[in-house]
Tab-separated table of C-alpha atoms in Angstrom:
chain	number	residue	atom	x	y	z
I	1	MET	CA	69.773	86.296	127.354
I	2	THR	CA	68.543	82.722	127.437
I	3	GLN	CA	69.390	79.987	124.971
I	4	THR	CA	66.196	78.087	124.200
I	5	THR	CA	67.819	75.112	122.499
I	6	GLU	CA	67.083	72.019	124.582
I	7	ASN	CA	67.183	68.259	124.180
I	8	THR	CA	63.465	68.201	123.529
I	9	ALA	CA	61.241	67.963	120.482
I	10	PRO	CA	61.811	70.817	118.019
I	11	ARG	CA	59.423	73.732	118.389
I	12	PRO	CA	57.914	76.082	115.820
I	13	PHE	CA	59.700	79.390	115.524
I	14	PRO	CA	57.514	82.226	116.926
I	15	GLU	CA	56.046	84.458	114.235
I	16	ASP	CA	54.147	87.063	116.273
I	17	TRP	CA	56.471	89.878	115.258
I	18	GLY	CA	56.757	92.404	112.448
I	19	ARG	CA	60.418	93.456	111.929
I	20	ALA	CA	63.609	91.452	111.557
I	21	LEU	CA	67.230	92.333	110.896
I	22	ALA	CA	69.240	89.587	109.182
I	23	VAL	CA	72.956	90.017	109.914
I	24	VAL	CA	75.669	87.889	108.316
I	25	ALA	CA	79.328	88.195	107.439
I	26	HIS	CA	79.248	87.591	103.687
I	27	PRO	CA	77.059	87.726	100.598
I	28	ASP	CA	75.637	84.186	100.145
I	29	ASP	CA	75.570	83.336	103.901
I	30	LEU	CA	71.809	83.734	104.333
I	31	GLU	CA	71.105	81.785	101.186
I	32	PHE	CA	72.288	78.465	102.601
I	33	GLY	CA	69.015	77.927	104.483
I	34	ALA	CA	67.781	81.104	106.156
I	35	SER	CA	66.555	82.821	102.988
I	36	SER	CA	63.701	80.337	102.515
I	37	ALA	CA	62.391	81.300	105.957
I	38	ILE	CA	62.833	84.972	105.047
I	39	ALA	CA	60.682	84.359	101.956
I	40	ARG	CA	57.946	82.959	104.200
I	41	TRP	CA	58.132	85.955	106.512
I	42	THR	CA	58.080	88.633	103.827
I	43	ALA	CA	55.094	86.873	102.222
I	44	GLN	CA	53.345	87.302	105.585
I	45	GLY	CA	53.980	91.043	105.355
I	46	LYS	CA	56.888	91.181	107.781
I	47	LYS	CA	59.692	93.692	107.207
I	48	VAL	CA	63.128	92.087	106.855
I	49	THR	CA	66.313	94.077	106.314
I	50	GLU	CA	69.632	92.458	105.442
I	51	LEU	CA	72.927	93.693	106.872
I	52	LEU	CA	76.201	92.355	105.469
I	53	VAL	CA	79.193	92.969	107.710
I	54	THR	CA	81.715	92.569	104.859
I	55	ARG	CA	81.420	92.997	101.125
I	56	GLY	CA	82.636	89.495	100.354
I	57	GLU	CA	85.706	90.780	98.576
I	58	ALA	CA	87.911	87.821	99.541
I	59	GLY	CA	85.388	85.181	98.529
I	60	ILE	CA	86.477	84.258	94.987
I	61	ASP	CA	90.064	83.167	94.446
I	62	GLY	CA	90.258	84.167	90.786
I	63	ILE	CA	88.832	87.693	91.171
I	64	SER	CA	90.703	90.528	92.861
I	65	PRO	CA	89.058	92.062	95.947
I	66	GLU	CA	88.497	95.420	94.250
I	67	ASP	CA	86.598	93.714	91.415
I	68	CYS	CA	84.941	91.095	93.596
I	69	ALA	CA	83.280	93.382	96.136
I	70	PRO	CA	80.908	95.241	93.767
I	71	LEU	CA	80.054	92.003	91.979
I	72	ARG	CA	79.124	90.219	95.190
I	73	MET	CA	77.177	93.212	96.489
I	74	GLU	CA	75.131	93.247	93.283
I	75	GLU	CA	74.480	89.513	93.575
I	76	GLN	CA	73.357	89.946	97.201
I	77	ARG	CA	70.851	92.646	96.267
I	78	ALA	CA	69.385	90.363	93.578
I	79	SER	CA	69.329	87.505	96.052
I	80	ALA	CA	67.488	89.600	98.632
I	81	ALA	CA	64.903	90.706	96.062
I	82	ALA	CA	64.146	87.047	95.303
I	83	VAL	CA	62.866	86.589	98.875
I	84	GLY	CA	61.032	89.908	99.171
I	85	VAL	CA	63.755	91.983	100.852
I	86	ASP	CA	64.204	95.465	99.426
I	87	GLU	CA	66.691	96.928	101.914
I	88	VAL	CA	70.268	95.630	101.957
I	89	GLU	CA	73.074	97.399	103.820
I	90	PHE	CA	76.809	96.745	103.844
I	91	LEU	CA	79.354	97.560	106.493
I	92	ASP	CA	83.019	97.700	105.511
I	93	PHE	CA	84.786	95.218	107.756
I	94	PRO	CA	87.490	93.144	106.026
I	95	ASP	CA	86.342	89.841	104.568
I	96	GLY	CA	88.124	86.927	106.225
I	97	LEU	CA	89.625	89.061	108.983
I	98	LEU	CA	86.709	89.854	111.313
I	99	GLU	CA	87.810	90.335	114.901
I	100	TYR	CA	85.646	90.260	117.990
I	101	GLY	CA	85.898	93.623	119.684
I	102	VAL	CA	84.418	97.009	120.369
I	103	PRO	CA	84.458	98.296	116.745
I	104	LEU	CA	82.335	95.372	115.556
I	105	ARG	CA	79.971	95.577	118.535
I	106	HIS	CA	79.670	99.346	117.990
I	107	ALA	CA	78.688	98.961	114.345
I	108	LEU	CA	76.202	96.172	115.059
I	109	ALA	CA	74.610	98.000	117.994
I	110	GLY	CA	74.213	101.066	115.807
I	111	ALA	CA	72.450	99.035	113.129
I	112	ILE	CA	70.123	97.496	115.710
I	113	ARG	CA	69.297	100.925	117.098
I	114	ARG	CA	68.591	102.226	113.570
I	115	HIS	CA	66.383	99.369	112.428
I	116	ARG	CA	64.730	98.513	115.776
I	117	PRO	CA	64.039	94.840	114.984
I	118	GLU	CA	62.052	92.462	117.141
I	119	VAL	CA	63.990	89.493	115.746
I	120	VAL	CA	67.638	89.263	114.710
I	121	VAL	CA	68.584	86.473	112.307
I	122	SER	CA	72.038	85.176	111.451
I	123	ILE	CA	73.761	81.895	110.643
I	124	ASN	CA	75.650	79.269	112.589
I	125	PHE	CA	78.577	80.519	114.679
I	126	ARG	CA	79.429	77.153	116.218
I	127	GLU	CA	82.633	75.365	115.224
I	128	SER	CA	80.805	72.697	113.216
I	129	PHE	CA	77.647	72.259	111.147
I	130	PRO	CA	74.822	69.727	111.527
I	131	GLY	CA	76.019	66.215	110.872
I	132	GLY	CA	79.612	67.354	110.584
I	133	ALA	CA	79.030	68.737	107.080
I	134	GLY	CA	81.206	71.574	105.845
I	135	GLY	CA	84.198	71.019	108.091
I	136	PHE	CA	85.387	73.695	110.534
I	137	ASN	CA	83.209	76.793	110.391
I	138	HIS	CA	84.552	80.005	108.826
I	139	ALA	CA	86.418	82.326	111.203
I	140	ASP	CA	84.167	85.277	110.318
I	141	HIS	CA	81.045	83.288	111.234
I	142	ARG	CA	82.551	82.197	114.547
I	143	VAL	CA	83.429	85.806	115.395
I	144	LEU	CA	80.177	87.397	114.295
I	145	GLY	CA	77.781	85.283	116.369
I	146	PRO	CA	79.071	86.251	119.826
I	147	ALA	CA	79.561	89.869	118.748
I	148	LEU	CA	75.974	90.002	117.512
I	149	LEU	CA	74.573	88.554	120.730
I	150	ASP	CA	76.558	91.105	122.720
I	151	ALA	CA	75.510	93.943	120.406
I	152	VAL	CA	71.843	93.151	121.043
I	153	ARG	CA	72.494	93.785	124.733
I	154	ASP	CA	74.655	96.830	123.939
I	155	ALA	CA	71.900	98.365	121.799
I	156	ALA	CA	69.488	98.267	124.742
I	157	ASN	CA	71.832	100.032	127.168
I	158	ARG	CA	71.996	103.814	126.805
I	159	TRP	CA	75.308	103.918	128.664
I	160	VAL	CA	77.026	101.669	126.117
I	161	PHE	CA	78.074	103.656	123.033
I	162	PRO	CA	76.366	106.795	124.404
I	163	GLU	CA	77.677	108.850	121.477
I	164	GLN	CA	75.162	107.013	119.293
I	165	VAL	CA	72.382	108.123	121.624
I	166	ALA	CA	73.695	111.681	121.546
I	167	ASP	CA	73.522	111.514	117.746
I	168	GLY	CA	69.862	110.486	117.863
I	169	LEU	CA	70.047	106.675	117.890
I	170	GLN	CA	67.915	105.836	120.875
I	171	PRO	CA	68.483	102.618	122.845
I	172	TRP	CA	66.514	99.665	121.513
I	173	PRO	CA	65.517	97.005	124.056
I	174	GLY	CA	62.918	95.528	121.713
I	175	VAL	CA	64.832	92.520	120.327
I	176	ARG	CA	62.996	89.425	121.544
I	177	LEU	CA	64.803	86.637	119.731
I	178	VAL	CA	68.182	86.060	118.109
I	179	ALA	CA	68.097	83.097	115.721
I	180	PHE	CA	70.964	81.288	114.005
I	181	ALA	CA	70.248	79.112	110.968
I	182	ALA	CA	72.215	75.953	110.095
I	183	SER	CA	73.317	75.407	113.686
I	184	PRO	CA	74.068	71.934	115.059
I	185	LEU	CA	72.186	73.055	118.188
I	186	ALA	CA	68.936	73.984	116.439
I	187	GLY	CA	65.860	73.605	118.605
I	188	HIS	CA	63.272	75.556	116.582
I	189	TYR	CA	62.067	75.213	113.015
I	190	VAL	CA	60.279	77.255	110.388
I	191	GLU	CA	57.960	75.191	108.229
I	192	LEU	CA	58.422	75.961	104.541
I	193	SER	CA	56.002	75.763	101.655
I	194	GLU	CA	57.116	74.726	98.189
I	195	ASP	CA	56.940	78.411	97.216
I	196	ASP	CA	59.156	79.427	100.147
I	197	LEU	CA	61.713	76.832	99.151
I	198	ALA	CA	61.573	77.864	95.488
I	199	ALA	CA	62.230	81.471	96.495
I	200	GLY	CA	65.155	80.325	98.631
I	201	VAL	CA	66.610	78.389	95.701
I	202	ALA	CA	66.213	81.464	93.489
I	203	SER	CA	67.998	83.578	96.088
I	204	LEU	CA	70.948	81.165	96.098
I	205	ASP	CA	70.941	81.029	92.285
I	206	ALA	CA	71.391	84.818	92.264
I	207	HIS	CA	74.979	84.312	93.455
I	208	ARG	CA	75.861	83.139	89.964
I	209	VAL	CA	79.515	84.113	89.738
I	210	TYR	CA	80.244	82.971	93.275
I	211	LEU	CA	78.629	79.567	92.667
I	212	GLU	CA	80.469	79.108	89.390
I	213	ASN	CA	83.661	79.193	91.425
I	214	LEU	CA	82.551	76.522	93.923
I	215	GLU	CA	83.919	73.364	92.417
I	216	GLY	CA	81.578	70.391	92.604
I	217	PHE	CA	78.733	72.158	94.428
I	218	ASP	CA	75.184	71.485	93.190
I	219	GLN	CA	73.014	74.321	94.451
I	220	LYS	CA	69.904	72.975	92.720
I	221	SER	CA	69.753	69.929	94.982
I	222	PHE	CA	71.345	71.346	98.145
I	223	LEU	CA	68.445	73.387	99.538
I	224	PRO	CA	65.630	70.912	98.693
I	225	ARG	CA	67.628	68.102	100.292
I	226	ALA	CA	68.397	70.174	103.401
I	227	ALA	CA	64.756	71.301	103.711
I	228	ALA	CA	63.522	67.713	103.482
I	229	GLN	CA	66.015	66.574	106.132
I	230	ALA	CA	65.026	69.406	108.457
I	231	GLY	CA	61.377	68.619	107.800
I	232	GLU	CA	61.917	65.025	108.862
I	233	TRP	CA	63.524	66.290	112.081
I	234	ALA	CA	60.670	68.752	112.692
I	235	GLY	CA	57.838	66.440	111.682
I	236	VAL	CA	56.693	68.529	108.690
I	237	PRO	CA	57.285	68.127	104.949
I	238	LEU	CA	59.845	70.954	104.583
I	239	ALA	CA	61.607	73.119	107.159
I	240	THR	CA	64.714	74.989	108.163
I	241	GLY	CA	66.112	74.929	111.684
I	242	PHE	CA	67.314	77.678	114.008
I	243	GLU	CA	69.212	77.881	117.263
I	244	VAL	CA	67.314	80.520	119.241
I	245	PHE	CA	68.285	82.826	122.100
I	246	GLU	CA	65.529	84.674	123.945
I	247	VAL	CA	66.437	88.192	125.031
């Protein structure tokens, strides 16, 4: 697997593919940048499926986990619909307590073998964000990125998790790219139209209860500002950036 981020001019993200699997830890993760690109891709007729590793049950301080999980799952489904995604799956790993290890790799490899994507999309797993914004990255994000990269390799190898193969999940060596949005090491960009950005904003707006509990956060200005900044970096009006690994 080769990291294609380099200290060169940003490059357009390849779009000669038809199926993507977007994998993140929590409801709302994709909506901080990646969902606008997903809107572009679904408008092109590409199939995008979302996979949430947790149910986001620990994400709102004032709501108990048992009440929070179904609420956040419902918000994620509405968010996905806003960018043309009609298939959303949830695993049941504990929110805030993800651990790198075989159980996580096993679940991710199984999902990759089921959905057989050409592209896997996630969000930043580095310790920091572009420009130092956001402080130290969430533990779940930092765990998920390496596990996902390893699971892509696992899914292609019939001798890793062979019980999945015995149960009918054939190895899948067809992932070409693994792309992480909002990374400080972004080297590729997706150019966005105004419609793509509007759909991305709508997808973030769908997390209504979650956003109401983020003190001082203005979601209406966040995505347009970030898209304009990424566009300036990429040399286009509006964009979102990705750190890309070629498989």
